[in-house]
Amino acid sequence: MPEVDDVWTYDAAWLKASPARRDASLDRGVIDRLRAGRFDAAVVFTVYSQNPLPAALLAWLADIPLRLAHCRENPYQLLTHWVSETEPERGVRHEVTRQLDLVAAVGLRPSHHRLSLRPCPEDHLSAEAELRRLPLGRRWAVVHPGATASSRRYPPAAFAVVARALVRDHGLGLVFTGAADEVSLVEQIRGAAGVPTHSLAGRLSLGALAAVIARAGVLISNNTGPAHVAAAMGTPVVDLYALTNPQHTPWAVPARVLNHPVPCAPCYRSTCPEGHHLCLRGVSLPRSSPPPSSCCAPMPAKPPPPHRSPSPSRDASPRPPTLRIAPPQCHEPMPRSPTTPNRSPSMS
């Protein structure tokens, strides 16, 4: 991300994944480092179910003069610029829209509305080397079947059916990707598909994964990180989107978002609270001869306006969406010798 000058990591005490600590010495160190940085402003980005005040307190203790966040309760002196939290009661915005609205409150507007991710030249070279050894034609797709949260994983057996239809019925080449701990999942799906496919699971850095996705005709994945990487790279996405959070669909890229309406949505859970995973399992599998429709519908030219999340009736029996598989249009090949990206000037 050329717009980002530096990244600090911090295991905040108010985050679920942070390890237990015996004292606040780490927090005091973060406050000292923030104060030494003499920052002009601190913007706390949260989803609407999160509380910004712990992070705002750090910024206040570090003497950062401008402190901006959405907040449900009165922050008093912790925030200098308080944007009242209205979600989900007044509708749910896409997460990108939400954060752009936040910084607009202090007069900041981006020069464009696309996600930003730029693999370095070494990432492109690594991607080219990995892809060169695979017997791929011009028409191929990336399949990323993993996800950290079990509630957001399309069943492996269903992924195998999808892979079989893409290869056998449409002659599409498939490259599976995943983290090192997802290699066994990928091999399970490839074995069940029973058709020739390829795997780069456990072989790619994040930058190299982005470079591979940038070269693909389409990405097929769960609602997980690579779907947003594809959006940043301009690659169309077929997103098997569990109804856990409504605001994280692929942004500003051709996409088909598939799920099955359920009365328990949105659940905001990492594990399906009902145990049935019906919002994903209810997506019908492709028939052997799907209609020749495009796999990706164009997104509107502008980001969609804020919308209300529907609350399906428990008595309703909506017809499940069918995962229709049709060969996507291929992107033009990426340049063989990418140039070093120019750094964008940072805003102080």
PDB file of N, CA, C and O in Angstrom, residues 74-111:
ATOM      1  N   ASN A  74     -21.536   9.346  24.397  1.00  0.00           N
ATOM      2  CA  ASN A  74     -20.820  10.619  24.435  1.00  0.00           C
ATOM      3  C   ASN A  74     -19.378  10.391  24.879  1.00  0.00           C
ATOM      4  O   ASN A  74     -19.132   9.919  25.996  1.00  0.00           O
ATOM      5  N   PRO A  75     -18.390  10.709  24.031  1.00  0.00           N
ATOM      6  CA  PRO A  75     -16.987  10.472  24.392  1.00  0.00           C
ATOM      7  C   PRO A  75     -16.382  11.586  25.232  1.00  0.00           C
ATOM      8  O   PRO A  75     -15.234  11.465  25.672  1.00  0.00           O
ATOM      9  N   TYR A  76     -17.110  12.682  25.378  1.00  0.00           N
ATOM     10  CA  TYR A  76     -16.610  13.853  26.099  1.00  0.00           C
ATOM     11  C   TYR A  76     -15.252  14.261  25.533  1.00  0.00           C
ATOM     12  O   TYR A  76     -15.123  14.490  24.339  1.00  0.00           O
ATOM     13  N   GLN A  77     -14.208  14.340  26.339  1.00  0.00           N
ATOM     14  CA  GLN A  77     -12.935  14.884  25.864  1.00  0.00           C
ATOM     15  C   GLN A  77     -12.086  13.875  25.092  1.00  0.00           C
ATOM     16  O   GLN A  77     -11.067  14.249  24.505  1.00  0.00           O
ATOM     17  N   LEU A  78     -12.481  12.607  25.089  1.00  0.00           N
ATOM     18  CA  LEU A  78     -11.647  11.611  24.415  1.00  0.00           C
ATOM     19  C   LEU A  78     -11.614  11.809  22.902  1.00  0.00           C
ATOM     20  O   LEU A  78     -10.625  11.466  22.251  1.00  0.00           O
ATOM     21  N   LEU A  79     -12.681  12.344  22.333  1.00  0.00           N
ATOM     22  CA  LEU A  79     -12.712  12.644  20.905  1.00  0.00           C
ATOM     23  C   LEU A  79     -12.891  14.144  20.712  1.00  0.00           C
ATOM     24  O   LEU A  79     -13.751  14.754  21.346  1.00  0.00           O
ATOM     25  N   THR A  80     -12.088  14.718  19.819  1.00  0.00           N
ATOM     26  CA  THR A  80     -12.302  16.118  19.446  1.00  0.00           C
ATOM     27  C   THR A  80     -13.342  16.225  18.344  1.00  0.00           C
ATOM     28  O   THR A  80     -13.981  17.267  18.183  1.00  0.00           O
ATOM     29  N   HIS A  81     -13.494  15.158  17.551  1.00  0.00           N
ATOM     30  CA  HIS A  81     -14.465  15.124  16.463  1.00  0.00           C
ATOM     31  C   HIS A  81     -15.251  13.816  16.590  1.00  0.00           C
ATOM     32  O   HIS A  81     -14.738  12.737  16.293  1.00  0.00           O
ATOM     33  N   TRP A  82     -16.476  13.963  17.064  1.00  0.00           N
ATOM     34  CA  TRP A  82     -17.330  12.813  17.343  1.00  0.00           C
ATOM     35  C   TRP A  82     -18.394  12.704  16.255  1.00  0.00           C
ATOM     36  O   TRP A  82     -19.188  13.612  16.058  1.00  0.00           O
ATOM     37  N   VAL A  83     -18.392  11.560  15.543  1.00  0.00           N
ATOM     38  CA  VAL A  83     -19.438  11.255  14.569  1.00  0.00           C
ATOM     39  C   VAL A  83     -20.367  10.241  15.217  1.00  0.00           C
ATOM     40  O   VAL A  83     -19.948   9.129  15.558  1.00  0.00           O
ATOM     41  N   SER A  84     -21.610  10.608  15.398  1.00  0.00           N
ATOM     42  CA  SER A  84     -22.560   9.759  16.111  1.00  0.00           C
ATOM     43  C   SER A  84     -22.764   8.437  15.377  1.00  0.00           C
ATOM     44  O   SER A  84     -22.919   8.403  14.148  1.00  0.00           O
ATOM     45  N   GLU A  85     -22.773   7.363  16.117  1.00  0.00           N
ATOM     46  CA  GLU A  85     -22.992   6.025  15.557  1.00  0.00           C
ATOM     47  C   GLU A  85     -24.480   5.820  15.279  1.00  0.00           C
ATOM     48  O   GLU A  85     -25.311   5.953  16.189  1.00  0.00           O
ATOM     49  N   THR A  86     -24.828   5.500  14.035  1.00  0.00           N
ATOM     50  CA  THR A  86     -26.224   5.291  13.657  1.00  0.00           C
ATOM     51  C   THR A  86     -26.511   3.876  13.172  1.00  0.00           C
ATOM     52  O   THR A  86     -27.672   3.556  12.892  1.00  0.00           O
ATOM     53  N   GLU A  87     -25.491   3.058  13.046  1.00  0.00           N
ATOM     54  CA  GLU A  87     -25.684   1.692  12.547  1.00  0.00           C
ATOM     55  C   GLU A  87     -25.825   0.729  13.726  1.00  0.00           C
ATOM     56  O   GLU A  87     -25.189   0.917  14.761  1.00  0.00           O
ATOM     57  N   PRO A  88     -26.597  -0.325  13.581  1.00  0.00           N
ATOM     58  CA  PRO A  88     -27.395  -0.700  12.418  1.00  0.00           C
ATOM     59  C   PRO A  88     -28.820  -0.146  12.434  1.00  0.00           C
ATOM     60  O   PRO A  88     -29.605  -0.447  11.545  1.00  0.00           O
ATOM     61  N   GLU A  89     -29.171   0.660  13.447  1.00  0.00           N
ATOM     62  CA  GLU A  89     -30.559   1.082  13.618  1.00  0.00           C
ATOM     63  C   GLU A  89     -31.082   1.842  12.402  1.00  0.00           C
ATOM     64  O   GLU A  89     -32.261   1.703  12.041  1.00  0.00           O
ATOM     65  N   ARG A  90     -30.257   2.649  11.775  1.00  0.00           N
ATOM     66  CA  ARG A  90     -30.692   3.448  10.628  1.00  0.00           C
ATOM     67  C   ARG A  90     -30.153   2.919   9.300  1.00  0.00           C
ATOM     68  O   ARG A  90     -30.018   3.657   8.328  1.00  0.00           O
ATOM     69  N   GLY A  91     -29.845   1.647   9.249  1.00  0.00           N
ATOM     70  CA  GLY A  91     -29.312   1.054   8.035  1.00  0.00           C
ATOM     71  C   GLY A  91     -27.826   0.801   8.158  1.00  0.00           C
ATOM     72  O   GLY A  91     -27.131   1.411   8.983  1.00  0.00           O
ATOM     73  N   VAL A  92     -27.337  -0.105   7.332  1.00  0.00           N
ATOM     74  CA  VAL A  92     -25.933  -0.513   7.367  1.00  0.00           C
ATOM     75  C   VAL A  92     -25.266  -0.134   6.058  1.00  0.00           C
ATOM     76  O   VAL A  92     -25.739  -0.495   4.984  1.00  0.00           O
ATOM     77  N   ARG A  93     -24.181   0.601   6.151  1.00  0.00           N
ATOM     78  CA  ARG A  93     -23.396   0.972   4.975  1.00  0.00           C
ATOM     79  C   ARG A  93     -22.317  -0.074   4.707  1.00  0.00           C
ATOM     80  O   ARG A  93     -21.909  -0.814   5.600  1.00  0.00           O
ATOM     81  N   HIS A  94     -21.853  -0.102   3.471  1.00  0.00           N
ATOM     82  CA  HIS A  94     -20.643  -0.875   3.209  1.00  0.00           C
ATOM     83  C   HIS A  94     -19.523  -0.304   4.062  1.00  0.00           C
ATOM     84  O   HIS A  94     -19.461   0.899   4.338  1.00  0.00           O
ATOM     85  N   GLU A  95     -18.613  -1.156   4.489  1.00  0.00           N
ATOM     86  CA  GLU A  95     -17.558  -0.706   5.396  1.00  0.00           C
ATOM     87  C   GLU A  95     -16.709   0.401   4.791  1.00  0.00           C
ATOM     88  O   GLU A  95     -16.286   1.333   5.491  1.00  0.00           O
ATOM     89  N   VAL A  96     -16.452   0.338   3.494  1.00  0.00           N
ATOM     90  CA  VAL A  96     -15.675   1.396   2.856  1.00  0.00           C
ATOM     91  C   VAL A  96     -16.438   2.721   2.909  1.00  0.00           C
ATOM     92  O   VAL A  96     -15.872   3.776   3.235  1.00  0.00           O
ATOM     93  N   THR A  97     -17.732   2.679   2.588  1.00  0.00           N
ATOM     94  CA  THR A  97     -18.547   3.894   2.661  1.00  0.00           C
ATOM     95  C   THR A  97     -18.542   4.464   4.074  1.00  0.00           C
ATOM     96  O   THR A  97     -18.424   5.685   4.275  1.00  0.00           O
ATOM     97  N   ARG A  98     -18.665   3.602   5.047  1.00  0.00           N
ATOM     98  CA  ARG A  98     -18.674   4.036   6.451  1.00  0.00           C
ATOM     99  C   ARG A  98     -17.409   4.818   6.804  1.00  0.00           C
ATOM    100  O   ARG A  98     -17.464   5.889   7.398  1.00  0.00           O
ATOM    101  N   GLN A  99     -16.248   4.289   6.415  1.00  0.00           N
ATOM    102  CA  GLN A  99     -14.999   4.941   6.794  1.00  0.00           C
ATOM    103  C   GLN A  99     -14.730   6.198   5.954  1.00  0.00           C
ATOM    104  O   GLN A  99     -14.146   7.169   6.463  1.00  0.00           O
ATOM    105  N   LEU A 100     -15.164   6.196   4.700  1.00  0.00           N
ATOM    106  CA  LEU A 100     -15.044   7.420   3.901  1.00  0.00           C
ATOM    107  C   LEU A 100     -15.938   8.525   4.476  1.00  0.00           C
ATOM    108  O   LEU A 100     -15.553   9.699   4.501  1.00  0.00           O
ATOM    109  N   ASP A 101     -17.116   8.147   4.937  1.00  0.00           N
ATOM    110  CA  ASP A 101     -17.991   9.126   5.580  1.00  0.00           C
ATOM    111  C   ASP A 101     -17.354   9.681   6.849  1.00  0.00           C
ATOM    112  O   ASP A 101     -17.519  10.868   7.177  1.00  0.00           O
ATOM    113  N   LEU A 102     -16.636   8.835   7.562  1.00  0.00           N
ATOM    114  CA  LEU A 102     -15.991   9.282   8.803  1.00  0.00           C
ATOM    115  C   LEU A 102     -14.947  10.354   8.527  1.00  0.00           C
ATOM    116  O   LEU A 102     -14.972  11.437   9.134  1.00  0.00           O
ATOM    117  N   VAL A 103     -14.026  10.096   7.603  1.00  0.00           N
ATOM    118  CA  VAL A 103     -12.966  11.086   7.354  1.00  0.00           C
ATOM    119  C   VAL A 103     -13.514  12.319   6.641  1.00  0.00           C
ATOM    120  O   VAL A 103     -12.945  13.416   6.763  1.00  0.00           O
ATOM    121  N   ALA A 104     -14.638  12.177   5.932  1.00  0.00           N
ATOM    122  CA  ALA A 104     -15.256  13.342   5.304  1.00  0.00           C
ATOM    123  C   ALA A 104     -15.745  14.330   6.352  1.00  0.00           C
ATOM    124  O   ALA A 104     -15.889  15.528   6.068  1.00  0.00           O
ATOM    125  N   ALA A 105     -15.982  13.859   7.574  1.00  0.00           N
ATOM    126  CA  ALA A 105     -16.441  14.734   8.645  1.00  0.00           C
ATOM    127  C   ALA A 105     -15.405  15.790   9.008  1.00  0.00           C
ATOM    128  O   ALA A 105     -15.747  16.815   9.602  1.00  0.00           O
ATOM    129  N   VAL A 106     -14.136  15.555   8.671  1.00  0.00           N
ATOM    130  CA  VAL A 106     -13.097  16.559   8.912  1.00  0.00           C
ATOM    131  C   VAL A 106     -12.547  17.098   7.585  1.00  0.00           C
ATOM    132  O   VAL A 106     -11.435  17.617   7.521  1.00  0.00           O
ATOM    133  N   GLY A 107     -13.326  16.918   6.512  1.00  0.00           N
ATOM    134  CA  GLY A 107     -12.983  17.518   5.229  1.00  0.00           C
ATOM    135  C   GLY A 107     -12.030  16.732   4.362  1.00  0.00           C
ATOM    136  O   GLY A 107     -11.519  17.268   3.377  1.00  0.00           O
ATOM    137  N   LEU A 108     -11.795  15.474   4.678  1.00  0.00           N
ATOM    138  CA  LEU A 108     -10.866  14.660   3.885  1.00  0.00           C
ATOM    139  C   LEU A 108     -11.637  13.798   2.898  1.00  0.00           C
ATOM    140  O   LEU A 108     -12.575  13.089   3.288  1.00  0.00           O
ATOM    141  N   ARG A 109     -11.238  13.870   1.625  1.00  0.00           N
ATOM    142  CA  ARG A 109     -11.876  13.061   0.593  1.00  0.00           C
ATOM    143  C   ARG A 109     -10.807  12.464  -0.302  1.00  0.00           C
ATOM    144  O   ARG A 109      -9.847  13.139  -0.668  1.00  0.00           O
ATOM    145  N   PRO A 110     -10.962  11.195  -0.683  1.00  0.00           N
ATOM    146  CA  PRO A 110      -9.931  10.533  -1.496  1.00  0.00           C
ATOM    147  C   PRO A 110      -9.986  10.982  -2.946  1.00  0.00           C
ATOM    148  O   PRO A 110     -11.003  11.490  -3.422  1.00  0.00           O
ATOM    149  N   SER A 111      -8.890  10.777  -3.642  1.00  0.00           N
ATOM    150  CA  SER A 111      -8.850  11.104  -5.064  1.00  0.00           C
ATOM    151  C   SER A 111      -9.568  10.048  -5.902  1.00  0.00           C
ATOM    152  O   SER A 111      -9.907  10.296  -7.055  1.00  0.00           O
TER     153      SER A 111
END
